[in-house]
mmCIF file of C-alpha atoms in Angstrom:
data_model
loop_
_atom_site.group_PDB
_atom_site.id
_atom_site.type_symbol
_atom_site.label_atom_id
_atom_site.label_comp_id
_atom_site.label_asym_id
_atom_site.label_seq_id
_atom_site.Cartn_x
_atom_site.Cartn_y
_atom_site.Cartn_z
ATOM 1 C CA MET A 11 -69.799 2.402 23.134
ATOM 2 C CA ALA A 12 -71.575 0.349 20.481
ATOM 3 C CA TYR A 13 -72.400 -2.533 22.793
ATOM 4 C CA ILE A 14 -75.114 -2.811 25.443
ATOM 5 C CA SER A 15 -73.606 -1.686 28.742
ATOM 6 C CA THR A 16 -76.040 -3.136 31.279
ATOM 7 C CA PRO A 17 -77.184 -6.678 30.454
ATOM 8 C CA THR A 18 -78.094 -8.803 33.471
ATOM 9 C CA ARG A 19 -75.910 -11.613 34.767
ATOM 10 C CA LEU A 20 -78.273 -14.112 33.132
ATOM 11 C CA GLN A 21 -78.134 -12.301 29.790
ATOM 12 C CA ARG A 22 -74.354 -12.170 29.923
ATOM 13 C CA SER A 23 -74.096 -15.846 30.927
ATOM 14 C CA ILE A 24 -76.342 -17.045 28.127
ATOM 15 C CA GLY A 25 -74.581 -14.633 25.778
ATOM 16 C CA ALA A 26 -71.194 -16.111 26.687
ATOM 17 C CA LEU A 27 -72.256 -19.686 25.943
ATOM 18 C CA LEU A 28 -74.191 -18.848 22.795
ATOM 19 C CA GLY A 29 -71.344 -16.560 21.735
ATOM 20 C CA VAL A 30 -69.058 -19.603 21.739
ATOM 21 C CA HIS A 31 -71.659 -21.610 19.830
ATOM 22 C CA ALA A 32 -72.381 -18.845 17.294
ATOM 23 C CA GLY A 33 -68.702 -18.164 16.629
ATOM 24 C CA ASP A 34 -68.077 -21.881 16.238
ATOM 25 C CA SER A 35 -70.977 -22.416 13.843
ATOM 26 C CA LEU A 36 -70.229 -19.278 11.821
ATOM 27 C CA GLY A 37 -66.540 -20.083 11.500
ATOM 28 C CA SER A 38 -66.919 -23.778 10.717
ATOM 29 C CA THR A 39 -68.001 -22.977 7.145
ATOM 30 C CA LEU A 40 -64.565 -21.508 6.410
ATOM 31 C CA GLU A 41 -62.463 -23.703 8.707
ATOM 32 C CA PHE A 42 -58.916 -24.329 7.417
ATOM 33 C CA LYS A 43 -59.233 -21.579 4.794
ATOM 34 C CA SER A 44 -56.447 -19.034 4.549
ATOM 35 C CA HIS A 45 -57.020 -15.301 4.793
ATOM 36 C CA ALA A 46 -56.392 -15.002 1.052
ATOM 37 C CA ASN A 47 -58.927 -17.732 0.230
ATOM 38 C CA ILE A 48 -61.602 -16.107 2.386
ATOM 39 C CA LYS A 49 -60.906 -12.648 0.994
ATOM 40 C CA GLU A 50 -61.440 -13.986 -2.507
ATOM 41 C CA SER A 51 -64.642 -15.951 -1.775
ATOM 42 C CA HIS A 52 -66.166 -13.631 0.868
ATOM 43 C CA PRO A 53 -64.584 -10.182 0.431
ATOM 44 C CA THR A 54 -66.841 -8.584 3.059
ATOM 45 C CA GLY A 55 -67.064 -11.658 5.251
ATOM 46 C CA LEU A 56 -69.547 -14.459 5.862
ATOM 47 C CA ARG A 57 -72.498 -12.831 7.618
ATOM 48 C CA ASP A 58 -74.787 -15.798 8.222
ATOM 49 C CA ILE A 59 -74.549 -19.280 9.692
ATOM 50 C CA VAL A 60 -74.917 -21.514 6.650
ATOM 51 C CA GLY A 61 -73.167 -24.797 7.490
ATOM 52 C CA GLY A 62 -71.119 -26.757 4.990
ATOM 53 C CA GLY A 63 -67.370 -26.408 5.286
ATOM 54 C CA ALA A 64 -64.772 -29.149 5.335
ATOM 55 C CA PHE A 65 -67.102 -31.586 7.130
ATOM 56 C CA GLN A 66 -70.384 -30.524 5.481
ATOM 57 C CA ARG A 67 -72.138 -29.755 8.745
ATOM 58 C CA PRO A 68 -75.751 -28.552 8.897
ATOM 59 C CA ALA A 69 -76.235 -24.860 9.619
ATOM 60 C CA GLY A 70 -75.825 -24.248 13.352
ATOM 61 C CA ALA A 71 -74.311 -27.638 14.125
ATOM 62 C CA ALA A 72 -71.751 -27.772 16.895
ATOM 63 C CA THR A 73 -68.162 -28.686 16.180
ATOM 64 C CA ASP A 74 -65.821 -30.060 18.846
ATOM 65 C CA ASP A 75 -65.564 -26.507 20.268
ATOM 66 C CA THR A 76 -69.207 -26.290 21.305
ATOM 67 C CA ASP A 77 -69.524 -30.016 22.031
ATOM 68 C CA MET A 78 -66.737 -29.895 24.598
ATOM 69 C CA THR A 79 -68.037 -26.628 26.046
ATOM 70 C CA ARG A 80 -71.302 -28.493 26.526
ATOM 71 C CA GLY A 81 -69.417 -31.220 28.394
ATOM 72 C CA VAL A 82 -68.084 -28.681 30.906
ATOM 73 C CA LEU A 83 -71.508 -27.045 31.207
ATOM 74 C CA LEU A 84 -73.154 -30.389 31.991
ATOM 75 C CA ALA A 85 -70.493 -31.100 34.605
ATOM 76 C CA TYR A 86 -71.435 -27.887 36.426
ATOM 77 C CA PHE A 87 -75.100 -28.749 36.116
ATOM 78 C CA ASP A 88 -74.554 -32.203 37.638
ATOM 79 C CA HIS A 89 -72.501 -30.656 40.423
ATOM 80 C CA GLN A 90 -75.227 -28.138 41.211
ATOM 81 C CA GLN A 91 -77.887 -30.845 41.194
ATOM 82 C CA LEU A 92 -75.959 -32.689 43.908
ATOM 83 C CA LEU A 93 -75.758 -29.536 45.988
ATOM 84 C CA ASP A 94 -79.442 -28.785 45.524
ATOM 85 C CA ASN A 95 -80.283 -32.335 46.619
ATOM 86 C CA GLY A 96 -78.130 -32.037 49.748
ATOM 87 C CA GLN A 97 -75.511 -34.561 48.592
ATOM 88 C CA THR A 98 -72.573 -32.619 49.976
ATOM 89 C CA ASN A 99 -70.513 -35.703 50.862
ATOM 90 C CA ASN A 100 -70.270 -37.112 47.332
ATOM 91 C CA ALA A 101 -66.604 -36.268 46.716
ATOM 92 C CA GLU A 102 -66.430 -37.705 43.195
ATOM 93 C CA GLY A 103 -69.634 -35.949 42.173
ATOM 94 C CA HIS A 104 -68.189 -32.652 43.333
ATOM 95 C CA ASP A 105 -65.017 -32.979 41.229
ATOM 96 C CA VAL A 106 -66.134 -30.894 38.264
ATOM 97 C CA ALA A 107 -62.953 -31.677 36.330
ATOM 98 C CA LYS A 108 -63.624 -35.405 36.554
ATOM 99 C CA LEU A 109 -67.279 -34.932 35.621
ATOM 100 C CA ALA A 110 -66.231 -32.876 32.604
ATOM 101 C CA ALA A 111 -63.693 -35.503 31.557
ATOM 102 C CA GLN A 112 -66.372 -38.190 31.718
ATOM 103 C CA TYR A 113 -68.589 -36.120 29.447
ATOM 104 C CA PHE A 114 -65.632 -35.704 27.092
ATOM 105 C CA LEU A 115 -65.311 -39.490 26.948
ATOM 106 C CA ALA A 116 -69.014 -39.805 26.167
ATOM 107 C CA TRP A 117 -68.548 -37.290 23.354
ATOM 108 C CA LEU A 118 -65.505 -39.186 22.081
ATOM 109 C CA SER A 119 -67.331 -42.520 22.072
ATOM 110 C CA GLY A 120 -70.382 -41.216 20.234
ATOM 111 C CA ASP A 121 -72.830 -41.009 23.130
ATOM 112 C CA TRP A 122 -73.811 -37.515 22.057
ATOM 113 C CA PRO A 123 -76.812 -35.640 20.571
ATOM 114 C CA GLY A 124 -76.792 -35.299 16.811
ATOM 115 C CA ARG A 125 -74.447 -38.212 16.245
ATOM 116 C CA GLN A 126 -75.061 -41.890 15.617
ATOM 117 C CA LYS A 127 -74.378 -43.795 18.813
ATOM 118 C CA GLY A 128 -70.877 -45.232 18.811
ATOM 119 C CA ARG A 129 -69.645 -42.947 16.054
ATOM 120 C CA ARG A 130 -66.605 -40.848 16.927
ATOM 121 C CA PRO A 131 -66.366 -37.113 16.179
ATOM 122 C CA VAL A 132 -65.383 -36.285 12.614
ATOM 123 C CA ASP A 133 -62.811 -33.800 13.879
ATOM 124 C CA ILE A 134 -60.709 -34.027 17.037
ATOM 125 C CA GLY A 135 -57.371 -32.470 17.870
ATOM 126 C CA GLY A 136 -54.381 -34.704 18.487
ATOM 127 C CA ALA A 137 -53.728 -33.375 21.995
ATOM 128 C CA THR A 138 -57.386 -33.778 22.907
ATOM 129 C CA LEU A 139 -57.417 -37.368 21.715
ATOM 130 C CA ARG A 140 -54.217 -38.257 23.572
ATOM 131 C CA GLY A 141 -55.403 -36.630 26.768
ATOM 132 C CA LEU A 142 -58.766 -38.389 26.708
ATOM 133 C CA GLU A 143 -57.189 -41.748 25.993
ATOM 134 C CA MET A 144 -54.937 -41.210 29.002
ATOM 135 C CA PHE A 145 -57.892 -40.212 31.197
ATOM 136 C CA LYS A 146 -59.806 -43.280 30.040
ATOM 137 C CA ARG A 147 -56.977 -45.408 31.452
ATOM 138 C CA THR A 148 -56.343 -43.501 34.662
ATOM 139 C CA GLN A 149 -59.763 -41.992 35.451
ATOM 140 C CA ASP A 150 -57.744 -39.206 37.042
ATOM 141 C CA PRO A 151 -57.728 -35.650 35.649
ATOM 142 C CA GLU A 152 -54.372 -35.102 37.327
ATOM 143 C CA ARG A 153 -52.808 -37.932 35.320
ATOM 144 C CA ALA A 154 -54.072 -37.164 31.840
ATOM 145 C CA GLY A 155 -53.029 -34.460 29.380
ATOM 146 C CA ALA A 156 -51.026 -34.558 26.169
ATOM 147 C CA GLY A 157 -47.818 -33.318 27.767
ATOM 148 C CA ILE A 158 -45.614 -30.252 27.745
ATOM 149 C CA GLY A 159 -45.092 -28.784 24.302
ATOM 150 C CA GLN A 160 -48.663 -29.349 23.133
ATOM 151 C CA ALA A 161 -50.006 -25.786 23.087
ATOM 152 C CA GLY A 162 -53.044 -25.851 20.836
ATOM 153 C CA ASN A 163 -56.256 -23.979 21.612
ATOM 154 C CA GLY A 164 -58.317 -27.109 22.311
ATOM 155 C CA SER A 165 -58.881 -26.360 26.000
ATOM 156 C CA LEU A 166 -59.288 -22.594 25.668
ATOM 157 C CA MET A 167 -62.211 -23.163 23.303
ATOM 158 C CA ARG A 168 -64.235 -25.055 25.941
ATOM 159 C CA CYS A 169 -63.289 -23.411 29.229
ATOM 160 C CA ILE A 170 -65.911 -20.678 29.571
ATOM 161 C CA PRO A 171 -68.480 -22.459 31.807
ATOM 162 C CA THR A 172 -65.977 -22.258 34.671
ATOM 163 C CA GLY A 173 -65.736 -18.483 34.328
ATOM 164 C CA ILE A 174 -69.519 -18.276 34.410
ATOM 165 C CA PHE A 175 -70.519 -20.778 37.065
ATOM 166 C CA GLN A 176 -67.609 -20.989 39.509
ATOM 167 C CA THR A 177 -68.277 -17.876 41.535
ATOM 168 C CA CYS A 178 -65.341 -18.114 43.962
ATOM 169 C CA ARG A 179 -62.304 -16.480 42.443
ATOM 170 C CA ARG A 180 -59.644 -18.864 43.732
ATOM 171 C CA GLU A 181 -61.624 -21.990 42.795
ATOM 172 C CA MET A 182 -62.405 -20.512 39.390
ATOM 173 C CA THR A 183 -58.698 -20.160 38.655
ATOM 174 C CA GLN A 184 -57.891 -23.654 39.887
ATOM 175 C CA GLN A 185 -60.763 -25.351 38.052
ATOM 176 C CA SER A 186 -59.955 -23.541 34.827
ATOM 177 C CA MET A 187 -56.459 -24.995 34.946
ATOM 178 C CA ARG A 188 -57.510 -28.501 36.026
ATOM 179 C CA ILE A 189 -60.133 -28.833 33.295
ATOM 180 C CA SER A 190 -57.617 -27.614 30.719
ATOM 181 C CA ALA A 191 -55.038 -30.109 31.931
ATOM 182 C CA ILE A 192 -57.281 -33.098 31.181
ATOM 183 C CA THR A 193 -56.081 -32.727 27.591
ATOM 184 C CA HIS A 194 -53.834 -29.635 27.465
ATOM 185 C CA ASP A 195 -51.506 -29.528 30.463
ATOM 186 C CA ASP A 196 -48.860 -27.247 28.960
ATOM 187 C CA ALA A 197 -48.693 -24.102 31.124
ATOM 188 C CA ARG A 198 -49.460 -21.886 28.130
ATOM 189 C CA CYS A 199 -52.831 -23.622 27.888
ATOM 190 C CA THR A 200 -53.716 -23.934 31.562
ATOM 191 C CA ILE A 201 -52.777 -20.328 32.339
ATOM 192 C CA SER A 202 -54.523 -19.046 29.207
ATOM 193 C CA CYS A 203 -57.719 -20.714 30.427
ATOM 194 C CA ALA A 204 -57.332 -19.151 33.882
ATOM 195 C CA ALA A 205 -56.700 -15.710 32.381
ATOM 196 C CA TYR A 206 -59.557 -15.987 29.866
ATOM 197 C CA ASN A 207 -62.012 -17.042 32.555
ATOM 198 C CA THR A 208 -60.825 -14.181 34.727
ATOM 199 C CA VAL A 209 -62.008 -11.859 31.957
ATOM 200 C CA VAL A 210 -65.384 -13.620 31.898
ATOM 201 C CA TYR A 211 -65.610 -13.535 35.692
ATOM 202 C CA ALA A 212 -64.964 -9.782 35.689
ATOM 203 C CA LEU A 213 -67.415 -9.044 32.874
ATOM 204 C CA LEU A 214 -70.164 -10.861 34.768
ATOM 205 C CA LYS A 215 -69.445 -8.498 37.666
ATOM 206 C CA GLU A 216 -70.000 -5.591 35.227
ATOM 207 C CA LYS A 217 -66.351 -4.648 34.952
ATOM 208 C CA SER A 218 -65.397 -2.860 31.745
ATOM 209 C CA PRO A 219 -63.421 -4.731 29.069
ATOM 210 C CA ARG A 220 -60.287 -2.807 30.028
ATOM 211 C CA GLU A 221 -60.745 -3.629 33.720
ATOM 212 C CA ALA A 222 -61.408 -7.281 32.890
ATOM 213 C CA VAL A 223 -58.235 -7.510 30.813
ATOM 214 C CA ASP A 224 -56.232 -5.873 33.582
ATOM 215 C CA GLU A 225 -57.488 -8.542 35.992
ATOM 216 C CA ALA A 226 -56.421 -11.244 33.531
ATOM 217 C CA LEU A 227 -52.955 -9.703 33.281
ATOM 218 C CA LEU A 228 -52.565 -9.890 37.053
ATOM 219 C CA VAL A 229 -53.574 -13.559 37.044
ATOM 220 C CA ALA A 230 -51.223 -14.432 34.195
ATOM 221 C CA LYS A 231 -48.360 -12.626 35.877
ATOM 222 C CA SER A 232 -48.987 -14.416 39.176
ATOM 223 C CA LEU A 233 -49.167 -17.882 37.581
ATOM 224 C CA GLU A 234 -46.298 -17.750 35.106
ATOM 225 C CA GLU A 235 -42.887 -18.648 36.444
ATOM 226 C CA ASN A 236 -39.327 -18.052 35.239
ATOM 227 C CA CYS A 237 -40.305 -15.090 33.119
ATOM 228 C CA ASN A 238 -37.676 -13.270 31.121
ATOM 229 C CA GLN A 239 -37.868 -9.551 31.851
ATOM 230 C CA ASP A 240 -37.024 -8.695 28.259
ATOM 231 C CA THR A 241 -39.527 -10.922 26.502
ATOM 232 C CA GLY A 242 -42.201 -11.129 29.189
ATOM 233 C CA CYS A 243 -44.258 -14.134 30.241
ATOM 234 C CA ALA A 244 -45.929 -15.936 27.354
ATOM 235 C CA VAL A 245 -49.581 -15.593 28.390
ATOM 236 C CA GLU A 246 -49.157 -12.098 29.775
ATOM 237 C CA LYS A 247 -47.427 -11.103 26.538
ATOM 238 C CA ALA A 248 -50.246 -12.606 24.442
ATOM 239 C CA ILE A 249 -52.858 -10.636 26.383
ATOM 240 C CA ARG A 250 -50.896 -7.403 25.999
ATOM 241 C CA LEU A 251 -50.491 -8.063 22.284
ATOM 242 C CA GLY A 252 -54.248 -8.481 21.993
ATOM 243 C CA THR A 253 -54.824 -4.987 23.376
ATOM 244 C CA THR A 254 -52.716 -3.531 20.554
ATOM 245 C CA LEU A 255 -54.293 -5.430 17.662
ATOM 246 C CA SER A 256 -57.175 -4.391 15.431
ATOM 247 C CA VAL A 257 -59.547 -7.173 14.404
ATOM 248 C CA ALA A 258 -60.711 -5.079 11.443
ATOM 249 C CA ASP A 259 -57.124 -4.603 10.277
ATOM 250 C CA MET A 260 -56.335 -8.326 10.577
ATOM 251 C CA ALA A 261 -59.558 -9.145 8.699
ATOM 252 C CA GLU A 262 -58.530 -6.851 5.867
ATOM 253 C CA ASN A 263 -54.796 -7.527 5.718
ATOM 254 C CA GLY A 264 -54.314 -10.956 7.260
ATOM 255 C CA PRO A 265 -52.836 -12.322 10.492
ATOM 256 C CA GLU A 266 -49.378 -10.863 9.938
ATOM 257 C CA SER A 267 -48.868 -10.415 13.684
ATOM 258 C CA PHE A 268 -48.874 -14.193 14.184
ATOM 259 C CA VAL A 269 -46.127 -16.627 13.265
ATOM 260 C CA GLY A 270 -48.687 -19.433 13.206
ATOM 261 C CA LYS A 271 -51.146 -17.446 11.055
ATOM 262 C CA ALA A 272 -53.955 -17.979 13.600
ATOM 263 C CA LYS A 273 -54.095 -21.708 12.868
ATOM 264 C CA GLY A 274 -54.607 -23.055 16.369
ATOM 265 C CA TYR A 275 -51.808 -21.890 18.679
ATOM 266 C CA VAL A 276 -53.400 -21.107 22.033
ATOM 267 C CA LEU A 277 -51.611 -17.791 22.544
ATOM 268 C CA GLU A 278 -52.635 -16.491 19.129
ATOM 269 C CA SER A 279 -56.264 -17.434 19.773
ATOM 270 C CA LEU A 280 -56.074 -15.668 23.132
ATOM 271 C CA SER A 281 -54.658 -12.506 21.533
ATOM 272 C CA ILE A 282 -57.446 -12.494 18.942
ATOM 273 C CA ALA A 283 -60.085 -12.889 21.657
ATOM 274 C CA VAL A 284 -58.664 -9.975 23.644
ATOM 275 C CA ALA A 285 -58.551 -7.824 20.500
ATOM 276 C CA ALA A 286 -62.181 -8.742 19.808
ATOM 277 C CA LEU A 287 -63.220 -7.836 23.342
ATOM 278 C CA MET A 288 -61.568 -4.417 23.071
ATOM 279 C CA ASP A 289 -63.256 -3.727 19.717
ATOM 280 C CA ILE A 290 -66.221 -1.417 20.392
ATOM 281 C CA ARG A 291 -68.190 -2.463 17.311
ATOM 282 C CA PRO A 292 -71.295 -4.682 17.571
ATOM 283 C CA LEU A 293 -70.692 -8.362 18.292
ATOM 284 C CA GLU A 294 -71.843 -9.427 14.835
ATOM 285 C CA ASP A 295 -69.351 -7.224 13.017
ATOM 286 C CA VAL A 296 -66.466 -8.288 15.244
ATOM 287 C CA LEU A 297 -67.154 -12.025 14.879
ATOM 288 C CA VAL A 298 -67.549 -11.750 11.109
ATOM 289 C CA ASP A 299 -64.118 -10.122 11.004
ATOM 290 C CA VAL A 300 -62.554 -12.724 13.318
ATOM 291 C CA VAL A 301 -63.593 -15.372 10.794
ATOM 292 C CA ARG A 302 -62.190 -13.265 7.940
ATOM 293 C CA ILE A 303 -58.722 -13.533 9.535
ATOM 294 C CA GLY A 304 -58.627 -17.159 8.376
ATOM 295 C CA GLY A 305 -56.880 -20.202 9.806
ATOM 296 C CA ASP A 306 -58.652 -21.906 12.692
ATOM 297 C CA THR A 307 -61.770 -19.887 11.984
ATOM 298 C CA ASP A 308 -64.297 -21.818 14.062
ATOM 299 C CA THR A 309 -62.193 -22.008 17.217
ATOM 300 C CA ASN A 310 -60.888 -18.455 17.021
ATOM 301 C CA ALA A 311 -64.452 -17.199 16.595
ATOM 302 C CA ALA A 312 -65.756 -19.455 19.386
ATOM 303 C CA ILE A 313 -63.153 -18.152 21.853
ATOM 304 C CA ALA A 314 -63.738 -14.531 20.838
ATOM 305 C CA GLY A 315 -67.506 -15.050 20.784
ATOM 306 C CA GLY A 316 -67.526 -16.167 24.390
ATOM 307 C CA LEU A 317 -65.963 -12.901 25.567
ATOM 308 C CA LEU A 318 -68.179 -10.789 23.319
ATOM 309 C CA GLY A 319 -71.298 -12.568 24.569
ATOM 310 C CA ALA A 320 -70.251 -11.993 28.183
ATOM 311 C CA ARG A 321 -69.588 -8.341 27.343
ATOM 312 C CA ASP A 322 -72.758 -7.573 25.394
ATOM 313 C CA GLY A 323 -75.327 -10.145 26.511
ATOM 314 C CA VAL A 324 -77.367 -12.610 24.503
ATOM 315 C CA ASP A 325 -79.466 -9.980 22.735
ATOM 316 C CA ALA A 326 -76.369 -8.789 20.876
ATOM 317 C CA ILE A 327 -76.157 -12.123 19.034
ATOM 318 C CA PRO A 328 -78.241 -11.802 15.841
ATOM 319 C CA PRO A 329 -81.588 -13.613 16.217
ATOM 320 C CA GLN A 330 -81.101 -15.318 12.850
ATOM 321 C CA TRP A 331 -77.891 -16.820 14.231
ATOM 322 C CA ARG A 332 -79.349 -17.853 17.565
ATOM 323 C CA GLU A 333 -82.327 -19.691 16.117
ATOM 324 C CA LYS A 334 -80.049 -22.035 14.160
ATOM 325 C CA LEU A 335 -77.771 -23.112 17.015
ATOM 326 C CA GLN A 336 -77.961 -26.819 17.795
ATOM 327 C CA PHE A 337 -77.803 -26.493 21.587
ATOM 328 C CA ARG A 338 -79.448 -23.079 22.017
ATOM 329 C CA GLU A 339 -82.486 -24.233 23.981
ATOM 330 C CA GLU A 340 -80.471 -26.563 26.213
ATOM 331 C CA PHE A 341 -77.838 -23.912 26.925
ATOM 332 C CA GLU A 342 -80.507 -21.350 27.768
ATOM 333 C CA ARG A 343 -82.421 -23.739 30.045
ATOM 334 C CA ILE A 344 -79.392 -24.983 31.982
ATOM 335 C CA THR A 345 -77.888 -21.513 32.308
ATOM 336 C CA LYS A 346 -81.130 -20.124 33.718
ATOM 337 C CA LEU A 347 -81.239 -22.883 36.343
ATOM 338 C CA LEU A 348 -77.598 -22.471 37.295
ATOM 339 C CA VAL A 349 -77.734 -18.674 37.499
ATOM 340 C CA GLU A 350 -80.839 -18.902 39.679
ATOM 341 C CA SER A 351 -78.957 -21.263 42.002
ATOM 342 C CA ILE A 352 -75.989 -18.896 42.101
ATOM 343 C CA GLU A 353 -78.182 -15.938 42.955
ATOM 344 C CA ARG A 354 -79.851 -17.894 45.789
ATOM 345 C CA ASN A 355 -76.773 -19.525 47.268
ATOM 346 C CA ASP A 356 -73.624 -17.694 46.149
ATOM 347 C CA HIS A 357 -71.332 -17.440 49.185
ATOM 348 C CA CYS A 358 -68.720 -15.675 47.069
ATOM 349 C CA LYS A 359 -70.774 -12.603 46.148
ATOM 350 C CA GLN A 360 -68.277 -10.445 48.003
ATOM 351 C CA ASP A 361 -65.332 -12.388 46.635
ATOM 352 C CA SER A 362 -62.308 -10.129 46.497
ATOM 353 C CA TYR A 363 -60.169 -9.560 43.427
ATOM 354 C CA SER A 364 -57.064 -10.962 45.045
ATOM 355 C CA VAL A 365 -55.124 -12.709 42.327
ATOM 356 C CA VAL A 366 -55.360 -16.406 43.226
#
């Protein structure tokens, strides 16, 4: 195998978060570009984080992908702080989904690093905006969401902290779905987040990529209802498709396997991430090729980067990429604190691999 086989839990955890950030920042330069456009301007791919793109971001700046991932990360940090301080009776403070939603509102309103206070994000998905406006009114994660039929990748891109920091299998599945549903409550989105985080959860336990994907297939199968035996369940089918795809082939020939041309449909982003995970090449080469596919380049690369970082560990991310990332130091610091807390207090170390 080309990737490092034995990174520590801390290295994998930091790698997962910085993998999201690096994929996001690398892909943002070519966001909205088609495969043909990218092949003409970057025939061998964009190999450095240079900024620019549709919104002229500085090199290493977070887009909404990393910003919202940060919101979930901070929610877990706040939750752990309450536990460490003995505040076990603070019910609202222990609702990670609500904490995450409140951070999303802060991000939406401009109370966010790197942005003028009060200034909204330059780029936000329609489902995300509708879901956050609903949460602002209800203050209830169970009564938000953009509704059935909205199946973009806007919750899959941010869900990875749950796979890293929720160490009980059942709660990890439930929280993945609840945090998705704040904005993306369509089952294709909520179940994709649960399946994706199952992969992360397994990789952190040093399962192989194939074993991790098999665990995700079990979760998808258990959560999807009313499946047609001929066509298969949507999320399960997307995962299986990912195991048959070649990232290198899609980078060279385009996203012909996808009706939506990899432009933001959650199931296509999930398939690309699974294909990236199964690709034995170094993380850098795989992420460069994910961006070459075109379409929703930053989000596809962020989602794939999270799995690759969990697989290979932080040292697999090129140093020249890492040093540019806007939230690198914060992500590293918080992850170290949270992983140390997990290692001291994890009551789910022997958690079984029962499905849900």
